[in-house]
Amino acid sequence: MVQLSDSITALDGVGPKREAAFNALNIFTIEDLVSYYPYRYDDLGARLPSETLDGEKATFKGVVSAPPVLSRYGYKKTRLLFRLLVEHDNIGVSFFNQPWLAKQIDIGQEVAVYGTYDRNRQTLNGIKMISASTDELAPIYPASKQINAKTIRHLIEVAWADVREHIPSLVPQPIRKKYHLLTRQKQIEEMHFPKDADWAKAARRSAAFEEFYLFQMRLQLLKIADQQFSGESIDYDVVALKAFTQKLPFTLTAAQQKVSREILQDQKRPIHMNRLLQGDVGSGKTIVAALAMYAVVTAGRQAAMMAPTEILARQHAINLANLFEQVGLSVRVELLTSGMRVAARRHLLEDLVNGDIDILVGTHALLQPDVLFHHLSLAVIDEQHRFGVSQRAKLRENGMNPDILAMTATPIPRTLSITAYGEMDVSIIDQLPNGRKPIETKRLSHNQLDQAIAFVKEQVASGAQAYIVTPLIEESEALDVQNAQAMYESLQLSLPQFKIGLLHGRLSNDEKAEMMANFQKNTLQILVATTVIEVGVDVPNATVMVILDADRFGLAQLHQLRGRVGRGKRQSYTILVADPKTDYGQQRLDAMVATTDGFVLAQKDLELRGPGDILGVKQSGVPEFMVGDPIKDLTMMEIAQQEAIATVDTPKWDAQMDNQALVDYLSRTMANYRYFD
Ligand code: ADP
Ligand code: MG
């Protein structure tokens, strides 16, 4: 007898080789095995030829209308032929190399046969004769090269016989009742051995809900653990904050004010803030972060701001320092870079640990173990989707547990954010600053490149600046650089009246910084760049973005690139130069021309890729599910989230007898998990 918690090696016939094959499918225990579900069923239930497609597998039930003929050909090959009257259709049935069937078939007899239907010839290429039930479904399992579906199926049958009486439900009974869900026992049984299609469907629905609910429970528990871990109330100076916002060179948009209030409220509460600030490119997230950081500073604490590239970190440090200076506040902002001299770095770190630095900006270099703060209370993570998931853990290893404000420019459609960011509170900036003119987006083909350059010339002559982004050559940075270099040289020849810069990944950080600073100061009017320019860069005087071979970029990336312009009052333009070779490339460019709304584009991106594009979904940070589809079953995911919140909000839910199986399951499946300690 095997038990749910046993390793799969407890089963006869599972040695080290099969164990490895199972492990590769994420199956470690008997429990994993019995919840390894078929992804579809072949319908063995009887059908009519008229409702069957050409090439489809189906079962026909009828009366044998002509005597079977068995012929032999080749070496030991046989073919059995007979006719079957299925209601009004008399179809030909053939079975190859199963001569023994001839004895089982007689004229006038009622039989059911399963096979592949050829609609044109009205024939069925028989696969098997069905004797007993004709309402049968054949489960199809995802298999691998190392282990086939038949073996998986067999071992599931063996294991299920032992454990089927011992399957506690995980989803609490009241929830199952409310949404008409099966018990876990019934659910697993009907997934593997469905009585009919309706049961299979009910089981799949229950299994999908269970999967979503368990996922949402984990997120909720993570959130609770996070809040219990620590959390301080920041006693900021409200008057100083008011004064700060009043002295800004612009008034905050209503959306910026709303999200600022949400953040400040979190900071005040004695819990640990874990908030995601979503806002389209150019919506003004940085100033919101600055406000939150300043709040911390007025309380005598420190803040950190982490950016994915050194270009961006440097820009933030400069802009923040300027901002505080402009409004007459003495806030010390410093930049930590990887290329700093040893002595300078030592000084900086000393000042940091003494509390003399208020705000430290940097890349993930901030996470190095010797970067110690005096009292860090807030960590802002810009372009959060560009970081791995472990930054928070890293911060804690350094003995810090600051409030977290993560920022992102919506790489994920709204519909998916509850899945990807379920454990975070989300604030959304849903409007752009006043006076922004929508960016005009144009398309040109390569032989019209001259027009693009002429347009750049015209804009720059009128005092604006321009970016020219060269193609992305996947896997080859060398080619990227070559392309950019060639473009740079040809522009120097054709537009000698302007100062042109060249920015690519091969430059040192200092060289990049200098290049950006010169572009910022308008010492350079045109910047030729590879995609190192992509995120965050803010030069409001730039009004033209030319993207060469635009069809090589993904939609999210194109949108980010376009977001580099349109950041000031002047009308801005994006010119996509491309001759797309695929429909998909064509549609991406069409989408870019059709809208400037990041949310709409993200949704479009998802549609174009299709939910089947696991890679795309993976890149967007959305986890994968075995049964449920978080895109198609979004409503179910939302309900699962509500119910998980309700569960954890119930006092002593984890001490209730009825919930023991759930508690066991969660603590078993969540490694390094602090909630149940
Ligand atoms: P993002 O959300 O893409 O990070 P930024 O924070 O870089 O956007 O802001 C884009 C530009 O808009 C910056 O130049 C910033 O100074 C400016 N900005 C931000 N908020 C406002 C506002 N309320 N009114 C006018 N300009 C603003
Ligand atoms: Mg930004």
Tab-separated table of N, CA and C and ligand atoms in Angstrom, residues 282 285-286 312 315-316 382-383 407 535-537 564 567, ligand 2:
chain	number	residue	atom	x	y	z
A	282	GLY	N	5.920	57.505	-18.938
A	282	GLY	CA	5.693	58.945	-18.973
A	282	GLY	C	4.590	59.431	-18.050
A	285	LYS	N	5.863	58.440	-12.563
A	285	LYS	CA	5.988	57.618	-11.360
A	285	LYS	C	7.119	58.123	-10.463
A	286	THR	N	8.159	58.683	-11.094
A	286	THR	CA	9.341	59.052	-10.326
A	286	THR	C	9.026	60.083	-9.248
A	312	LEU	N	20.111	54.587	-15.909
A	312	LEU	CA	18.880	55.007	-15.246
A	312	LEU	C	19.132	55.404	-13.790
A	315	GLN	N	20.629	58.798	-13.781
A	315	GLN	CA	19.615	59.803	-14.104
A	315	GLN	C	18.733	60.096	-12.893
A	316	HIS	N	18.308	59.049	-12.198
A	316	HIS	CA	17.471	59.248	-11.017
A	316	HIS	C	18.222	60.053	-9.956
A	382	ASP	N	12.646	50.572	-9.232
A	382	ASP	CA	12.120	51.094	-10.491
A	382	ASP	C	12.199	50.018	-11.560
A	383	GLU	N	11.241	50.038	-12.470
A	383	GLU	CA	11.174	49.035	-13.545
A	383	GLU	C	11.302	47.645	-12.946
A	407	MET	N	7.921	49.744	-8.928
A	407	MET	CA	7.272	50.512	-9.991
A	407	MET	C	7.419	49.780	-11.323
A	535	VAL	N	14.885	51.518	-21.159
A	535	VAL	CA	13.989	51.853	-20.047
A	535	VAL	C	14.283	53.182	-19.372
A	536	GLY	N	13.217	53.837	-19.001
A	536	GLY	CA	13.312	54.912	-18.029
A	536	GLY	C	13.912	56.244	-18.439
A	537	VAL	N	14.720	56.247	-19.501
A	537	VAL	CA	15.461	57.469	-19.804
A	537	VAL	C	14.519	58.650	-20.051
A	564	ARG	N	10.204	57.055	-24.665
A	564	ARG	CA	11.331	57.990	-24.450
A	564	ARG	C	11.019	59.373	-24.989
A	567	ARG	N	7.605	63.367	-23.624
A	567	ARG	CA	7.713	63.594	-22.190
A	567	ARG	C	7.693	65.066	-21.836
B	2	MG	MG	10.418	55.731	-14.944
